[in-house]
Each structure stands twice: as C-alpha cells, then as structure tokens.
C-alpha cells in the first residue's frame, strides 16, 4: 500500500494544479505519484536546477522528465543560491526537497527563490528534522547565524561548520558516508559533492527563517522518518 499523503496536502493544490514551476535539485521521489506529496501529477510545467550534470544523487541532462505523461521541462545548471539568467517573477511555484540544508548561504537561496517567483507564488519546502537524522547530536542553527552568512556573502565553498560536523556527525546513521577517513575526505571536498549539511533545522528555526526571508508559512507537516513538509507563499 502506498504511503498516505501528508495531512495538509489539499492546501497545496491551488498552488500546484496547472502551474508553472521550478525544482531545485530534482527529481524527487516524494513528489511522485503515490508518495506523501505527489506534486508531479498536478503541476502543469516544471523545470529543474542543479549545480552539476552529475551529482551524488543523480545524473542530469538538459531535458528534465518529471512525469512520463507530461512534457519535459529544461534543466538549468546553476547553484541553487544563484539563479543567474532566470528572470524575475518567472514561476508560480518553487519546489525544494532536502537540499536547503546543503546550501552554505540559505538566506541567499531563499532570496533568489523569492525573486524568480511571481507575486503570491508558492514555495514547497521539505527539510530534514534534525533529531531523526545523523545531525541529531548537533543543535538547530540560529536564524541570526544564517542571516550573518547572507550579510557576509558566504559562498558555497564555506566550511565554517566542519569542526562541529566532524565532532558530532553520527556516522552510524549515514550509510553512504563510509569510514571516518572517507567521510573526512568527502567533507573537505564538499564544494565538488555538496553532501554536507551546513545547517540544522527543526520546526522553530525553519518557520522563523522563512518568515524573516519574506515568506508567509501556510502549513508545516511532520512525516516519518525525517521530513518537515512546508508550504509557504511570497509575502505581500
């Protein structure tokens, strides 16, 4: 039996049905038909953005097939925090699942995402709840810290949180990380692979971050094992 949709899913539909969207870091299984947040079956058109044509999670072509019954979108090879070449107010909705934590400057990303969204456009954001991940020994990152990163122009090559990660990352909960030595090598090379969780999220700092970044949070659903599913819209 497929997993049940999140409780608030009906509230997402007005922002999805027939709309034009951009995904950051797709494709995403959670957004597929039969999963907890089946965005792909409702959205009208969808482009994708990824930092490279080959990542630790997927390989990408210039064509983005998100649903076999719908026309493919296009893929932009750009950092998720710098959507150069995408015009203001282009999309109705932006999708991001389990990638904002991989960005060293999340406020910059959220600002860019708001820029390419139309007025009252929607953000569908899924973040990992830290207590249910390999981050459970860390503390949620303060929103003030994330805004300081924005004010200081922190780049995606930043490794500020690496000492904390080396100390507290629970390798027993991260099957893909390998041995401690392999994890250390991968982490030091993060700009190439983008596997680090720079920041740690719970329901409090995630809502505060969106609110201070110019979004109105409409819903937040927890879903096992580690998903915080949020719907927000560009604040007027």
Short mmCIF file of C-alpha atoms in Angstrom, two decimals:
data_model
loop_
_atom_site.label_atom_id
_atom_site.label_comp_id
_atom_site.label_asym_id
_atom_site.label_seq_id
_atom_site.Cartn_x
_atom_site.Cartn_y
_atom_site.Cartn_z
CA UNK A 1 0.00 0.00 0.00
CA UNK A 2 1.44 3.43 -0.93
CA UNK A 3 2.09 5.90 1.89
CA UNK A 4 -0.72 8.28 2.74
CA UNK A 5 -0.42 11.87 1.65
CA UNK A 6 0.52 14.45 4.24
CA UNK A 7 -2.48 15.79 6.16
CA UNK A 8 -2.32 19.28 4.66
CA UNK A 9 -1.98 18.19 1.03
CA UNK A 10 -5.32 19.67 -0.08
CA UNK A 11 -3.98 23.11 0.86
CA UNK A 12 -1.17 22.67 -1.69
CA UNK A 13 -3.44 22.03 -4.67
CA UNK A 14 -4.37 25.65 -5.53
CA UNK A 15 -0.64 26.38 -5.84
CA UNK A 16 0.05 23.31 -8.00
CA UNK A 17 -2.75 22.47 -10.42
CA UNK A 18 -1.76 23.60 -13.90
CA UNK A 19 1.00 25.84 -12.54
CA UNK A 20 4.50 26.51 -13.91
CA UNK A 21 7.23 25.52 -11.50
CA UNK A 22 10.95 25.24 -10.86
CA UNK A 23 12.50 22.48 -8.77
CA UNK A 24 15.86 22.84 -7.05
CA UNK A 25 17.77 19.57 -7.06
CA UNK A 26 15.18 17.30 -8.63
CA UNK A 27 13.88 14.79 -9.40
CA UNK A 28 12.42 13.86 -6.02
CA UNK A 29 10.70 10.60 -5.12
CA UNK A 30 8.50 12.27 -2.52
CA UNK A 31 6.91 14.36 -5.29
CA UNK A 32 5.99 11.31 -7.40
CA UNK A 33 2.52 9.82 -7.73
CA UNK A 34 1.73 7.51 -4.82
CA UNK A 35 4.07 9.21 -2.35
CA UNK A 36 3.37 11.62 0.51
CA UNK A 37 3.42 14.85 -1.52
CA UNK A 38 2.59 13.91 -5.16
CA UNK A 39 3.31 17.28 -6.76
CA UNK A 40 4.34 15.95 -10.18
CA UNK A 41 0.89 14.63 -11.10
CA UNK A 42 -0.76 18.02 -10.50
CA UNK A 43 1.76 20.61 -11.64
CA UNK A 44 1.46 21.78 -15.25
CA UNK A 45 5.08 22.51 -16.25
CA UNK A 46 8.31 22.01 -14.35
CA UNK A 47 11.93 22.99 -14.92
CA UNK A 48 14.84 21.86 -12.76
CA UNK A 49 18.02 23.41 -11.39
CA UNK A 50 21.12 21.54 -10.24
CA UNK A 51 24.70 22.59 -9.62
CA UNK A 52 26.14 19.90 -11.91
CA UNK A 53 25.13 17.39 -14.57
CA UNK A 54 26.39 14.61 -12.29
CA UNK A 55 25.88 14.69 -8.53
CA UNK A 56 25.96 12.22 -5.65
CA UNK A 57 22.21 11.74 -6.11
CA UNK A 58 21.52 11.78 -9.86
CA UNK A 59 22.75 12.44 -13.37
CA UNK A 60 21.05 15.21 -15.35
CA UNK A 61 20.54 16.14 -18.96
CA UNK A 62 19.31 19.43 -20.37
CA UNK A 63 15.84 17.88 -20.52
CA UNK A 64 14.01 17.31 -17.22
CA UNK A 65 11.46 14.47 -17.26
CA UNK A 66 9.41 14.70 -14.08
CA UNK A 67 6.28 12.84 -15.23
CA UNK A 68 6.14 10.48 -18.24
CA UNK A 69 2.67 11.76 -19.13
CA UNK A 70 3.76 15.40 -19.31
CA UNK A 71 6.14 17.41 -21.47
CA UNK A 72 9.67 17.53 -20.14
CA UNK A 73 11.00 20.77 -18.73
CA UNK A 74 14.54 22.09 -19.01
CA UNK A 75 17.46 21.84 -16.62
CA UNK A 76 19.48 24.84 -15.52
CA UNK A 77 23.00 24.03 -14.34
CA UNK A 78 23.28 26.66 -11.63
CA UNK A 79 23.86 26.90 -7.90
CA UNK A 80 20.55 26.90 -6.09
CA UNK A 81 21.54 30.13 -4.39
CA UNK A 82 22.39 31.96 -7.63
CA UNK A 83 19.78 31.53 -10.37
CA UNK A 84 21.62 33.66 -12.92
CA UNK A 85 19.74 34.01 -16.18
CA UNK A 86 16.30 33.22 -14.77
CA UNK A 87 14.13 36.33 -14.93
CA UNK A 88 12.22 37.85 -12.06
CA UNK A 89 8.67 36.57 -11.49
CA UNK A 90 9.00 33.61 -13.86
CA UNK A 91 7.41 30.77 -11.85
CA UNK A 92 4.19 30.13 -9.93
CA UNK A 93 5.76 27.63 -7.55
CA UNK A 94 9.24 26.52 -6.48
CA UNK A 95 9.99 23.04 -5.11
CA UNK A 96 12.89 22.13 -2.84
CA UNK A 97 13.25 18.78 -1.07
CA UNK A 98 16.15 18.06 1.27
CA UNK A 99 18.60 20.50 -0.31
CA UNK A 100 18.40 23.83 1.58
CA UNK A 101 20.48 22.24 4.35
CA UNK A 102 23.20 21.56 1.75
CA UNK A 103 23.50 25.27 0.92
CA UNK A 104 26.05 27.33 2.84
CA UNK A 105 24.01 30.52 2.38
CA UNK A 106 20.32 29.58 2.76
CA UNK A 107 19.07 33.17 3.05
CA UNK A 108 20.70 33.98 -0.30
CA UNK A 109 18.95 30.95 -1.78
CA UNK A 110 15.57 31.87 -0.35
CA UNK A 111 16.02 35.43 -1.62
CA UNK A 112 16.77 34.14 -5.12
CA UNK A 113 13.83 31.76 -4.99
CA UNK A 114 11.54 34.60 -3.97
CA UNK A 115 12.92 36.70 -6.85
CA UNK A 116 12.02 34.14 -9.53
CA UNK A 117 8.56 33.53 -8.06
CA UNK A 118 5.58 35.55 -9.17
CA UNK A 119 3.75 37.72 -6.62
CA UNK A 120 1.97 35.38 -4.18
CA UNK A 121 3.95 32.49 -5.67
CA UNK A 122 4.39 29.39 -3.53
CA UNK A 123 7.34 27.56 -2.03
CA UNK A 124 7.07 23.82 -1.36
CA UNK A 125 9.95 23.10 1.01
CA UNK A 126 10.97 19.83 2.64
CA UNK A 127 13.68 19.92 5.29
CA UNK A 128 15.16 17.13 7.41
CA UNK A 129 14.08 17.15 11.04
CA UNK A 130 17.47 17.02 12.73
CA UNK A 131 16.53 14.67 15.59
CA UNK A 132 15.71 11.92 13.08
CA UNK A 133 18.96 12.22 11.08
CA UNK A 134 22.72 11.92 11.50
CA UNK A 135 22.57 15.55 12.76
CA UNK A 136 20.81 14.59 16.00
CA UNK A 137 23.89 15.41 18.12
CA UNK A 138 24.01 18.96 16.76
CA UNK A 139 21.79 21.89 17.73
CA UNK A 140 19.47 23.72 15.33
CA UNK A 141 21.30 26.61 13.68
CA UNK A 142 20.22 30.06 14.81
CA UNK A 143 18.50 32.16 12.18
CA UNK A 144 20.72 35.07 13.17
CA UNK A 145 23.71 32.97 12.12
CA UNK A 146 22.14 32.26 8.73
CA UNK A 147 21.44 35.96 8.20
CA UNK A 148 25.02 36.74 9.16
CA UNK A 149 26.12 34.33 6.41
CA UNK A 150 23.95 36.30 4.00
CA UNK A 151 25.26 39.69 5.12
CA UNK A 152 28.87 38.50 4.82
CA UNK A 153 28.33 36.95 1.38
CA UNK A 154 29.24 33.42 2.46
CA UNK A 155 29.98 31.27 -0.58
CA UNK A 156 29.22 27.64 -1.31
CA UNK A 157 32.86 26.74 -0.64
CA UNK A 158 32.41 27.66 3.05
CA UNK A 159 33.46 25.06 5.65
CA UNK A 160 32.65 27.01 8.83
CA UNK A 161 30.63 24.16 10.33
CA UNK A 162 33.14 21.43 9.52
CA UNK A 163 34.70 21.12 13.02
CA UNK A 164 31.23 20.67 14.54
CA UNK A 165 30.30 18.16 11.85
CA UNK A 166 33.47 16.11 12.38
CA UNK A 167 32.78 16.05 16.11
CA UNK A 168 29.04 15.32 16.11
CA UNK A 169 28.03 13.71 12.80
CA UNK A 170 26.63 10.24 13.61
CA UNK A 171 28.25 8.00 11.01
CA UNK A 172 26.18 5.05 12.22
CA UNK A 173 23.10 6.87 10.82
CA UNK A 174 24.75 7.76 7.50
CA UNK A 175 25.28 4.59 5.48
CA UNK A 176 26.63 6.44 2.44
CA UNK A 177 29.38 8.27 4.30
CA UNK A 178 31.77 5.33 4.53
CA UNK A 179 34.56 5.13 7.07
CA UNK A 180 35.59 8.12 9.19
CA UNK A 181 38.52 8.71 6.83
CA UNK A 182 36.28 8.52 3.75
CA UNK A 183 33.81 10.89 5.38
CA UNK A 184 36.58 13.36 6.20
CA UNK A 185 37.90 13.34 2.63
CA UNK A 186 34.41 13.76 1.19
CA UNK A 187 33.63 16.60 3.57
CA UNK A 188 36.82 18.51 2.79
CA UNK A 189 35.88 18.25 -0.89
CA UNK A 190 32.34 19.47 -0.27
CA UNK A 191 32.35 22.14 -2.97
CA UNK A 192 32.54 19.34 -5.54
CA UNK A 193 29.99 17.00 -4.00
CA UNK A 194 27.72 19.22 -1.81
CA UNK A 195 26.99 16.42 0.65
CA UNK A 196 27.43 18.37 3.91
CA UNK A 197 24.53 19.59 5.98
CA UNK A 198 25.78 23.10 6.72
CA UNK A 199 22.79 23.98 8.86
CA UNK A 200 20.47 22.01 11.14
CA UNK A 201 16.70 22.52 11.18
CA UNK A 202 13.71 21.96 13.43
CA UNK A 203 10.17 23.31 13.25
CA UNK A 204 11.10 26.54 15.04
CA UNK A 205 14.10 27.87 13.12
CA UNK A 206 12.66 26.72 9.77
CA UNK A 207 9.50 28.78 10.25
CA UNK A 208 11.48 31.76 11.55
CA UNK A 209 13.90 31.53 8.61
CA UNK A 210 11.10 31.58 6.04
CA UNK A 211 9.23 34.38 7.80
CA UNK A 212 12.32 36.59 8.03
CA UNK A 213 13.18 35.82 4.39
CA UNK A 214 9.91 37.22 3.05
CA UNK A 215 7.57 34.23 3.06
CA UNK A 216 4.28 33.53 4.79
CA UNK A 217 4.26 29.97 6.15
CA UNK A 218 0.89 28.31 5.48
CA UNK A 219 1.41 24.74 6.69
CA UNK A 220 4.01 22.51 8.32
CA UNK A 221 3.61 18.72 8.47
CA UNK A 222 5.95 16.23 10.10
CA UNK A 223 6.30 12.89 8.36
CA UNK A 224 8.43 9.91 9.29
CA UNK A 225 11.24 9.20 9.05
CA UNK A 226 12.64 12.73 8.90
CA UNK A 227 10.56 15.04 6.72
CA UNK A 228 9.30 18.51 7.61
CA UNK A 229 6.99 19.47 4.73
CA UNK A 230 6.22 23.17 4.48
CA UNK A 231 4.03 25.26 2.20
CA UNK A 232 4.73 28.99 2.09
CA UNK A 233 3.98 31.85 -0.24
CA UNK A 234 5.72 35.08 -1.09
CA UNK A 235 4.59 37.63 1.47
CA UNK A 236 2.80 40.63 0.01
#
